CSV table of C-alpha atoms and ligand atoms in Angstrom, one decimal:
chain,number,residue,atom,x,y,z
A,1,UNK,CA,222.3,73.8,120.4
A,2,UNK,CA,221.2,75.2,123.9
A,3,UNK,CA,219.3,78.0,124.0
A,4,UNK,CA,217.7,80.7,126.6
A,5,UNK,CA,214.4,81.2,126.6
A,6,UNK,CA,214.0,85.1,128.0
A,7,UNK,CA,211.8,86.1,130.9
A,8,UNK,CA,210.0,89.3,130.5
A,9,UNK,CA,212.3,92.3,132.1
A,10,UNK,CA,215.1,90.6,130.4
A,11,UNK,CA,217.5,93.1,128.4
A,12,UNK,CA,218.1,92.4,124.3
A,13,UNK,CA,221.7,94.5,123.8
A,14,UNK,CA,221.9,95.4,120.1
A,15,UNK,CA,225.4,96.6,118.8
A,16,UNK,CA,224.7,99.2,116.5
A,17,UNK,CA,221.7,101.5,117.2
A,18,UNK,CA,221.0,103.2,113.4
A,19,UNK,CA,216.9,102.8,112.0
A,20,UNK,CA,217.2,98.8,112.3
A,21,UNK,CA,218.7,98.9,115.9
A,22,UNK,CA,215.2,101.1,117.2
A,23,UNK,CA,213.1,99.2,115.1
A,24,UNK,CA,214.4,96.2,117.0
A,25,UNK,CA,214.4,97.9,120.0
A,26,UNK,CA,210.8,98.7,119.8
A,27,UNK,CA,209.6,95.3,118.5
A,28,UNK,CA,211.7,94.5,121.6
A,29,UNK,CA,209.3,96.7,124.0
A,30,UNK,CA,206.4,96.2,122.8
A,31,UNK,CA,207.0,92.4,124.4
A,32,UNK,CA,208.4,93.5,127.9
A,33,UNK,CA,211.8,93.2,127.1
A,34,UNK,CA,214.6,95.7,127.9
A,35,UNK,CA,217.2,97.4,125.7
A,36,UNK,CA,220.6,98.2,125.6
A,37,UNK,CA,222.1,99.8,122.5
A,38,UNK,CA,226.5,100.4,121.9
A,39,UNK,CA,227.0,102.6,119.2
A,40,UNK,CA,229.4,105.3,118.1
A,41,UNK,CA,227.0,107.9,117.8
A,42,UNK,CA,225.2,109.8,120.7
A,43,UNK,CA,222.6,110.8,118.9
A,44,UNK,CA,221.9,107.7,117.1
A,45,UNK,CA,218.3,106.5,116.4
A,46,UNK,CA,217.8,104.0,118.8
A,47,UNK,CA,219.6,105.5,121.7
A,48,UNK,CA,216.1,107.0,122.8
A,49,UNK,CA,214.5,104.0,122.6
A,50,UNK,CA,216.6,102.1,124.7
A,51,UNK,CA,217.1,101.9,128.4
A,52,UNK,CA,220.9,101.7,128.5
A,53,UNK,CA,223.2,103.5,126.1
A,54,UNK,CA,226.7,102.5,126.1
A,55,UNK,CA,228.5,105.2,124.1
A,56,UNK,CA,231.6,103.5,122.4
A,57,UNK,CA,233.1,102.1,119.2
A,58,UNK,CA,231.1,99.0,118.0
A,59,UNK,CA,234.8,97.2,118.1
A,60,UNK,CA,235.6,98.7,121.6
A,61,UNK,CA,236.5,95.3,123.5
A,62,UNK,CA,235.1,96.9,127.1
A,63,UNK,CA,232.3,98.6,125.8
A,64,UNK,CA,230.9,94.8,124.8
A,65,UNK,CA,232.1,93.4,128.0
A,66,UNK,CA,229.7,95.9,129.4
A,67,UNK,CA,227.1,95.3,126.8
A,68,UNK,CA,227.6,91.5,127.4
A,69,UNK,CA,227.3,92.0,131.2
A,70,UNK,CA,224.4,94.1,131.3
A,71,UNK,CA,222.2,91.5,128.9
A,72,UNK,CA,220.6,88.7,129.0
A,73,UNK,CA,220.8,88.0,125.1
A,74,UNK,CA,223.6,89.4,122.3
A,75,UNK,CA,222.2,90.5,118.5
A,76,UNK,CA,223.8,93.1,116.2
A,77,UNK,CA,222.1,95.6,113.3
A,78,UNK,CA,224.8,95.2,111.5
A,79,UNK,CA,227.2,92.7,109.5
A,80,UNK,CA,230.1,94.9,109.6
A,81,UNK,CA,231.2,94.4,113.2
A,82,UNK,CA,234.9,92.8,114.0
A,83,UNK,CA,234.7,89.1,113.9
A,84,UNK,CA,237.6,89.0,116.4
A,85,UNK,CA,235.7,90.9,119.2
A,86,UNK,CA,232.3,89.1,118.2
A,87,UNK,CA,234.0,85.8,118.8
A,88,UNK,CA,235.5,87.0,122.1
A,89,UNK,CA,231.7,88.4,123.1
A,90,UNK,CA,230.2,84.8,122.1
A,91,UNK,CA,232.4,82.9,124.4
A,92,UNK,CA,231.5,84.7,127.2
A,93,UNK,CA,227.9,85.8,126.9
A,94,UNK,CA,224.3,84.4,125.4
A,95,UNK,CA,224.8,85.3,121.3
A,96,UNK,CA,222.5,82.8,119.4
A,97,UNK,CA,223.5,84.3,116.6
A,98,UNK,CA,226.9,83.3,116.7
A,99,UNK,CA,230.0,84.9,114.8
A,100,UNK,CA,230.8,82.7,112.0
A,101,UNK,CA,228.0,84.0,110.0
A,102,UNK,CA,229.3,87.4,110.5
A,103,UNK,CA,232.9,86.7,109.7
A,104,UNK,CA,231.4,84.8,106.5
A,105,UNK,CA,229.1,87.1,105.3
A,106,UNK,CA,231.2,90.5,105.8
A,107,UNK,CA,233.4,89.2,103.2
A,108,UNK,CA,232.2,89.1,99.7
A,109,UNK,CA,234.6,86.6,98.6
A,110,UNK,CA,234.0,84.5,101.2
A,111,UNK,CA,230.5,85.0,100.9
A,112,UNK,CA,230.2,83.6,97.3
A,113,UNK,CA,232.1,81.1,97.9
A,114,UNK,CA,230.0,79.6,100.6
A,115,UNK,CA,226.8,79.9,98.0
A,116,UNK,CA,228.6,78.3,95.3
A,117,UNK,CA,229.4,75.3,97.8
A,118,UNK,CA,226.2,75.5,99.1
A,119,UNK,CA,225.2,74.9,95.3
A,120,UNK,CA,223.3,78.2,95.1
A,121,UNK,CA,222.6,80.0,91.9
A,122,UNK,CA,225.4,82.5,92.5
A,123,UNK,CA,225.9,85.2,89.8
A,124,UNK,CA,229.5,83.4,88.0
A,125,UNK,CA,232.5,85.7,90.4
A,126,UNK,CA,236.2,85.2,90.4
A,127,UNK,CA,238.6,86.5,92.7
A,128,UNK,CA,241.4,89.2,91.9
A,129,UNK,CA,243.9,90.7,93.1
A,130,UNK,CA,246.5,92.2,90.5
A,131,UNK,CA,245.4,93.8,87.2
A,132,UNK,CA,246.6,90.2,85.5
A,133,UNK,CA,244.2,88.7,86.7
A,134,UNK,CA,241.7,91.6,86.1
A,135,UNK,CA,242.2,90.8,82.4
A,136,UNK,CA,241.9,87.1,83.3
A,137,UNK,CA,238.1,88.2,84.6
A,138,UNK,CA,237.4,89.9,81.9
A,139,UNK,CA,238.2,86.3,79.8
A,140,UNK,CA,236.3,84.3,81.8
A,141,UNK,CA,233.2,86.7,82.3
A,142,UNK,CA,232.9,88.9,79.5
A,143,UNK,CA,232.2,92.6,79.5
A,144,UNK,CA,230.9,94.3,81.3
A,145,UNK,CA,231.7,92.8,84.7
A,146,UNK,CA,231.3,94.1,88.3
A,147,UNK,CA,234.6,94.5,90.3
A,148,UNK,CA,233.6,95.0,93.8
A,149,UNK,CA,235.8,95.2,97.2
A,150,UNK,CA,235.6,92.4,99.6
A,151,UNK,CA,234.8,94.0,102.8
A,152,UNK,CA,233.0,97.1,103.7
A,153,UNK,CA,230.3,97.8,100.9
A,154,UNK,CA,227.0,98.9,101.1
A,155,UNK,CA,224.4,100.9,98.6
A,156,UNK,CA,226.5,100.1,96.0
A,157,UNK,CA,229.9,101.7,97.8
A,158,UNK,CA,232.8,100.1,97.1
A,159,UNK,CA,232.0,98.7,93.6
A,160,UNK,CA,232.5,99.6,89.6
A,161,UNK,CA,231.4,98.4,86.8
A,162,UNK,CA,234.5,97.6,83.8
A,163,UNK,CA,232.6,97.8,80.5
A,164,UNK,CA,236.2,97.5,78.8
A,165,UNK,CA,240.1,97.5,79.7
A,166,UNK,CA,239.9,101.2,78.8
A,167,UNK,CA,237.9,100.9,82.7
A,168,UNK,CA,240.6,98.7,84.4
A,169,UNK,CA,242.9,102.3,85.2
A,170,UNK,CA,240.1,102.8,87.1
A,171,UNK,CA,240.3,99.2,89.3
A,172,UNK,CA,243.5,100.9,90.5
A,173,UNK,CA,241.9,102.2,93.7
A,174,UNK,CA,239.5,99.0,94.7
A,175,UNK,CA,242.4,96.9,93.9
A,176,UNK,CA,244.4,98.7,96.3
A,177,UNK,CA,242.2,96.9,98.9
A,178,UNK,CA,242.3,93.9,97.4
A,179,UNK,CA,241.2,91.1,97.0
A,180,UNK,CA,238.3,91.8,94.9
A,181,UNK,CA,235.5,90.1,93.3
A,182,UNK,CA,234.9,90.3,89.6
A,183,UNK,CA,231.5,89.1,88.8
A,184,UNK,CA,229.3,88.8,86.0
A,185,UNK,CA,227.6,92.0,85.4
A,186,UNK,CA,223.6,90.7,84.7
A,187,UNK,CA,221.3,91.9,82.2
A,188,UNK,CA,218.7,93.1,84.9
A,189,UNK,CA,215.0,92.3,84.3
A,190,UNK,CA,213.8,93.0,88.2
A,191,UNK,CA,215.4,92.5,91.8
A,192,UNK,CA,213.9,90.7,94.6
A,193,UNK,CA,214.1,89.6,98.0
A,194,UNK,CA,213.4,87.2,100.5
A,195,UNK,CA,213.2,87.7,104.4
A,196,UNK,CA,213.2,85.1,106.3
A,197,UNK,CA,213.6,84.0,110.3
A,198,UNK,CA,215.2,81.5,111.6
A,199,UNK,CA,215.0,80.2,115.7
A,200,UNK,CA,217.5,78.5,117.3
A,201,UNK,CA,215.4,75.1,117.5
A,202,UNK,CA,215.8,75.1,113.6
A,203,UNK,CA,212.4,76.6,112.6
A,204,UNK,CA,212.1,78.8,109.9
A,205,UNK,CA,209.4,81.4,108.1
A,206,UNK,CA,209.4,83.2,105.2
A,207,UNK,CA,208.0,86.8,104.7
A,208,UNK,CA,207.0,87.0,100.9
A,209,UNK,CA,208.9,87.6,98.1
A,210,UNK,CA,209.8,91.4,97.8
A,211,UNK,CA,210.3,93.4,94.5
A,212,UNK,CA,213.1,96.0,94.5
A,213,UNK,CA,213.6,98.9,92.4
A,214,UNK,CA,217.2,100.9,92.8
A,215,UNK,CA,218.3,104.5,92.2
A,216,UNK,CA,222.2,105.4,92.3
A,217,UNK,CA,222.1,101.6,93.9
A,218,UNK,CA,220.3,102.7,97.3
A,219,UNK,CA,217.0,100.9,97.5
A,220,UNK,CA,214.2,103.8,96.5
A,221,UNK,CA,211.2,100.9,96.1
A,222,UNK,CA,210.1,97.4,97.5
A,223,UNK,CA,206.7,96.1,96.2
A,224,UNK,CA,204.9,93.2,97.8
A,225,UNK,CA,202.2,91.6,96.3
A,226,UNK,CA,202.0,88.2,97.7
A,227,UNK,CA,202.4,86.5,94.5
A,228,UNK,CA,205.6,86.5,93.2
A,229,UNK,CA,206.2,84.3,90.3
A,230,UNK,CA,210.0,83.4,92.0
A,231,UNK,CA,208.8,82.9,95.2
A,232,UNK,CA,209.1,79.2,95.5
A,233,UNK,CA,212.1,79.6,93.8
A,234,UNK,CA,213.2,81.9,96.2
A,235,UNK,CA,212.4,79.7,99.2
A,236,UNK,CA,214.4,76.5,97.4
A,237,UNK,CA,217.1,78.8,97.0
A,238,UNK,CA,217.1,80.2,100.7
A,239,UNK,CA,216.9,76.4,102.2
A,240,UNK,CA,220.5,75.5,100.2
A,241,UNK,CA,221.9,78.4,101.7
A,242,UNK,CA,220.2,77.6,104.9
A,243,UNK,CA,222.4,74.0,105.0
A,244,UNK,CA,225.4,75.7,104.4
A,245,UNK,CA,225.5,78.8,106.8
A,246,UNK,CA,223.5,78.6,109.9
A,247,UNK,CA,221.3,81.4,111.1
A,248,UNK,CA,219.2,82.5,113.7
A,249,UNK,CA,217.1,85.2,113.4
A,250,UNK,CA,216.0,87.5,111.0
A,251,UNK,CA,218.3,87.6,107.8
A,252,UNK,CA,217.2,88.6,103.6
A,253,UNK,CA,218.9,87.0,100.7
A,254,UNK,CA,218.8,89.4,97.7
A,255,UNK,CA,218.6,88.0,94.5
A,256,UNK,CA,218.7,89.6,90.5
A,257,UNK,CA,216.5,88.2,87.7
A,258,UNK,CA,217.8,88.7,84.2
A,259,UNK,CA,216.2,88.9,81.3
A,260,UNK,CA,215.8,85.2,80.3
A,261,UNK,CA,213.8,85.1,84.1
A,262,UNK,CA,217.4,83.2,85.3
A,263,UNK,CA,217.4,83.4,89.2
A,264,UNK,CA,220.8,84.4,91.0
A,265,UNK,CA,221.5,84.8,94.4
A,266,UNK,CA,223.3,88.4,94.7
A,267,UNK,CA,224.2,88.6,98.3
A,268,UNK,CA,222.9,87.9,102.0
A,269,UNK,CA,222.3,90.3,105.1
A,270,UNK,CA,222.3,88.2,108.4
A,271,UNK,CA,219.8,91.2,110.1
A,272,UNK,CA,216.8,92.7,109.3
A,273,UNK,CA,216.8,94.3,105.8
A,274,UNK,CA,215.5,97.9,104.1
A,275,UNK,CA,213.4,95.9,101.7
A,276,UNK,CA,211.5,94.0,104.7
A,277,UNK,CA,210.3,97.2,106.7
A,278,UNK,CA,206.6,97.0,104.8
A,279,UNK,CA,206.4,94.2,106.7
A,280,UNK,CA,205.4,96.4,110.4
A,281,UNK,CA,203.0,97.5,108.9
A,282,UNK,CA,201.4,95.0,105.8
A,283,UNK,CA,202.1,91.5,107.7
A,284,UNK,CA,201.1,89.9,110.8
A,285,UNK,CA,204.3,90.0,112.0
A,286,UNK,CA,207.3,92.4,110.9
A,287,UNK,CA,210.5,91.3,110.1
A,288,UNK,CA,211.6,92.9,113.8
A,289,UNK,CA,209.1,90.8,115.8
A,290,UNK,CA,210.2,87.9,114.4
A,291,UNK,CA,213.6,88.7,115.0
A,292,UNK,CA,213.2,89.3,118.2
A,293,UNK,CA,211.2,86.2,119.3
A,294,UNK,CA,213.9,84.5,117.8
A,295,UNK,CA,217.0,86.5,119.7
A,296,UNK,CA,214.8,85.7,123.0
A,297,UNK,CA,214.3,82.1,122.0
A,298,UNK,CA,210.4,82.0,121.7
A,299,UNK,CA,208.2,79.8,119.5
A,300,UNK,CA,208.1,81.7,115.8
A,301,UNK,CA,204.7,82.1,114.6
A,302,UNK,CA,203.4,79.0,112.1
A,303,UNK,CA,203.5,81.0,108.6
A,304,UNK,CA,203.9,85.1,108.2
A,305,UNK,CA,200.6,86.0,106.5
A,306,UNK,CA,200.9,89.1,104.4
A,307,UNK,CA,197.9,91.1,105.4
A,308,UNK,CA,197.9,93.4,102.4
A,309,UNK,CA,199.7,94.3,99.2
A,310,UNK,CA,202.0,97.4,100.0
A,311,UNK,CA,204.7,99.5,98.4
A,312,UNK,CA,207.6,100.8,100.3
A,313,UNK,CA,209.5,104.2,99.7
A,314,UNK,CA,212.7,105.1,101.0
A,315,UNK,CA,213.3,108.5,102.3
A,316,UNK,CA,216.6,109.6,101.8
A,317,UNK,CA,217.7,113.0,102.9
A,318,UNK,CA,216.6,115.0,99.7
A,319,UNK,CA,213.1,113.0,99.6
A,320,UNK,CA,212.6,114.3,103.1
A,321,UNK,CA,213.3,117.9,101.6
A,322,UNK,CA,210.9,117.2,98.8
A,323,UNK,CA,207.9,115.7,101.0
A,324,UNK,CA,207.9,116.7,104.3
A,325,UNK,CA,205.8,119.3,104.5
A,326,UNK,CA,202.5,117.2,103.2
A,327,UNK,CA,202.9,114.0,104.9
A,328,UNK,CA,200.4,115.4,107.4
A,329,UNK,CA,197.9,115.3,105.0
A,330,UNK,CA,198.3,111.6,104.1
A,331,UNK,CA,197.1,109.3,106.7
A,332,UNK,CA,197.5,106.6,104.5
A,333,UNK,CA,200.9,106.8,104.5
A,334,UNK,CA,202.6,105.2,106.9
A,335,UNK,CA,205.8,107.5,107.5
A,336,UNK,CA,208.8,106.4,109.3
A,337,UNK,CA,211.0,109.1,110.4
A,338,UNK,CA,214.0,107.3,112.3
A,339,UNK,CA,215.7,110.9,114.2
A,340,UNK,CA,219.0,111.3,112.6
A,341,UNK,CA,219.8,114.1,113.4
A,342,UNK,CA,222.1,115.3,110.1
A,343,UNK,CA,220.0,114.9,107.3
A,344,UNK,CA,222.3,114.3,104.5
A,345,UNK,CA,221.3,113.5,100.5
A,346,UNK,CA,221.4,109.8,100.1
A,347,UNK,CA,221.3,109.4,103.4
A,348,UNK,CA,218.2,107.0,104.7
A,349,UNK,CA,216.2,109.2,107.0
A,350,UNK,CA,213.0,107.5,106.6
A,351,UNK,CA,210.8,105.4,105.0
A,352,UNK,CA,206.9,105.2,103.8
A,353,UNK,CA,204.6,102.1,103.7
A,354,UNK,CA,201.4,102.6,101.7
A,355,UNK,CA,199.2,99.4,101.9
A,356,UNK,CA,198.0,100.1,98.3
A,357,UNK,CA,199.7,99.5,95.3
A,358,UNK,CA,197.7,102.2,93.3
A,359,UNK,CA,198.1,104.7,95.7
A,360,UNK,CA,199.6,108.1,94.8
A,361,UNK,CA,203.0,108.7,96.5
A,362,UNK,CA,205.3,108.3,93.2
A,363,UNK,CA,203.0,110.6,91.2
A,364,UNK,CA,203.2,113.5,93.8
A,365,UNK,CA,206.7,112.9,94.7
A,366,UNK,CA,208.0,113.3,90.6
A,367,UNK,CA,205.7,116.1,90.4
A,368,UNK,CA,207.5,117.5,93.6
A,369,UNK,CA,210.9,116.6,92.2
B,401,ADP,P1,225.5,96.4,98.2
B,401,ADP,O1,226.3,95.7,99.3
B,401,ADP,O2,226.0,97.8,98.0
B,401,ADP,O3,224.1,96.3,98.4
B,401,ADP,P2,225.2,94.8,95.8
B,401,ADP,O4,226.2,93.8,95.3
B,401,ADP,O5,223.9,94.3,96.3
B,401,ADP,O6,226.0,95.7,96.9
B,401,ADP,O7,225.0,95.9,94.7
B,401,ADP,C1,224.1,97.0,94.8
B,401,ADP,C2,223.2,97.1,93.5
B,401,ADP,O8,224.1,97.3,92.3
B,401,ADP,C3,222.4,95.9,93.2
B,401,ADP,O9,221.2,95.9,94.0
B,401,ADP,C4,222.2,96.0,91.7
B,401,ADP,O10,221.2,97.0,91.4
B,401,ADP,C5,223.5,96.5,91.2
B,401,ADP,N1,224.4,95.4,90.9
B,401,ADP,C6,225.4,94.9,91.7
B,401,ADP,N2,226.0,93.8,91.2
B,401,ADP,C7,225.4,93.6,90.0
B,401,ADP,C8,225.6,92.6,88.9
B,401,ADP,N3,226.5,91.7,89.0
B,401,ADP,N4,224.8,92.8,87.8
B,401,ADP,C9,223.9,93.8,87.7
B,401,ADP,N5,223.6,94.7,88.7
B,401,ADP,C10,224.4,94.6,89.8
B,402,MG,MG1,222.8,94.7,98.1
């Protein structure tokens, strides 16, 4: 596959311009590159980090003709973009990322299909689309199972768990979308992560593995030591994907561990990811330089060297409440406050990196609670 290499002065556009469009955006700068963001929101975080700001639906076809036209490369923050308009975009413009992966990966059922080809260790999923074959799930996984909606989910949106048929009045409303996949619901010993970067020459680096502890589903957690017992596990998992869907650039396969230390691949983001931001601050290079050096078609570093053991908190809209008013007198926290400007609960607002895993964050934060 050809490839441009970028020139300094050359513009990245990002559709989407939430936390991970700025943090691209800056990663972006901080190499001479210029930035222009499309997003729905005028106020969005990465509009004032950008040089051009096209204001417009992300699936507005002549907002990303414009975006296209005033760019030297395409990349998105986002999975949930309109494969249609992406594929119009990539005939026209430079988008190394492609749109198959997109169209793939926004679509749950067609995402766990292409793992199961790919002979990943997908958690067991059947499709359905009618309550018949709800009950035909629940014979062939067992209770409880996970019915989630193909399209659209994110921090567990979109998804129930059926402990019994006494739940399956409830699969009314997600089955109105349908289809759906059921899936086996695991018996959770830990999450984890991988991140990994991909150019378009077909070299690849892995950040390390990534511990990740949920609350109501959002990510609240990610702890990195550098030695997870998974990780090569991880890696041989990542590199069967890896033959089946192509990537380029920064992307995070998510993966649940149950109880008998059984590995399954849960689900894949082709973009940055919440549980690689430690890396800006703990690695040698975060998951946004990479991303970026891969976007503008430079050489990938050799290996990402983690530079320190760090613990990541999210800071939702109610943690902000809670802690704001004594970050100031914690340098060694590193506090990310992206500029939304409605802070909402459960809404990510922020984030903290603390490159010491026995530092004091949780403590003061429950005691704040
Ligand atoms: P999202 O797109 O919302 O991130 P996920 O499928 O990753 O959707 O689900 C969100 C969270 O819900 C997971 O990180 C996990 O904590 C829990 N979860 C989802 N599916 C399962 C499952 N099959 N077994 C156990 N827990 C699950
Ligand atoms: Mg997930």
């Amino acid at each position: 596959m050809t490839y441009t290499k970028l020139k300094l002065g050359s513009t990245i556009g990002i559709i989407g311009g939430g936390q991970l469009g700025k943090m691209m955006a800056q990663s972006a700068q901080a190499r001479g590159f210029k930035v222009a963001v499309l997003d729905p929101d005028d106020t969005c975080p990465a509009r004032y980090v950008s040089h051009h700001f096209i204001h417009a639906p992300y699936n507005d076809a002549q907002a990303l003709l414009e975006l296209g036209q005033l760019s030297d490369v395409i990349t998105y923050e986002f999975e949930n973009i309109s494969g249609e308009e992406l594929k119009n975009i990539t005939s026209q413009f430079n988008v190394p990322q492609g749109a198959d992966t997109v169209v793939t990966l926004q679509n749950r059922l067609a995402e766990k299909t292409a793992l199961k080809e790919a002979g990943a260790a997908v958690v067991p999923f059947v499709s359905v689309t009618n309550e018949a074959e709800l009950k035909g799930a629940a014979d062939i996984l067992g209770f409880p199972f996970m019915l989630k909606t193909t399209f659209g989910g994110y921090d567990g949106k979109g998804q129930i768990v059926i402990e019994s048929e006494a739940d399956f009045k409830e699969a009314d409303e997600l089955l109105a979308i349908r289809p759906c996949v059921a899936e086996k619901r695991i018996n959770l010993k830990s999450e984890i992560s991988i991140t990994a970067t991909a150019a378009p020459d077909g070299k690849v680096v892995f950040f390390p593995v990534q511990e990740n502890e949920h609350r109501n589903q959002i990510l609240y957690k990610t702890t990195v030591t550098g030695e997870h017992p998974h990780q090569s596990q991880a890696i041989e998992e990542v590199k069967k994907i890896m033959q089946a869907i192509y990537f380029v650039g920064t992307f995070t396969v998510e993966f649940f561990i149950d109880q008998d230390d059984t590995l399954y691949v849960n689900e894949i983001a082709p973009r940055p990811h919440n549980s690689g931001h430690y890396s800006i601050e703990a690695c040698d290079y975060s998951q946004f330089d990479t991303h970026i050096l891969a976007v503008a078609g430079w050489q990938l570093p050799e290996q990402i060297t983690l530079l320190k053991p760090a613990v990541m908190f999210n800071l939702l809209g109610q943690d902000l409440n809670t802690m704001e008013d004594i970050f100031s007198d914690h340098a060694d926290w590193h506090v990310h406050v992206y500029g939304k400007e409605v802070r909402k609960e459960n809404r990510k607002m922020g984030h903290v990196t603390i490159l010491d895993l026995n530092n004091d964050y949780e403590a003061i934060y429950k005691e704040r609670m």
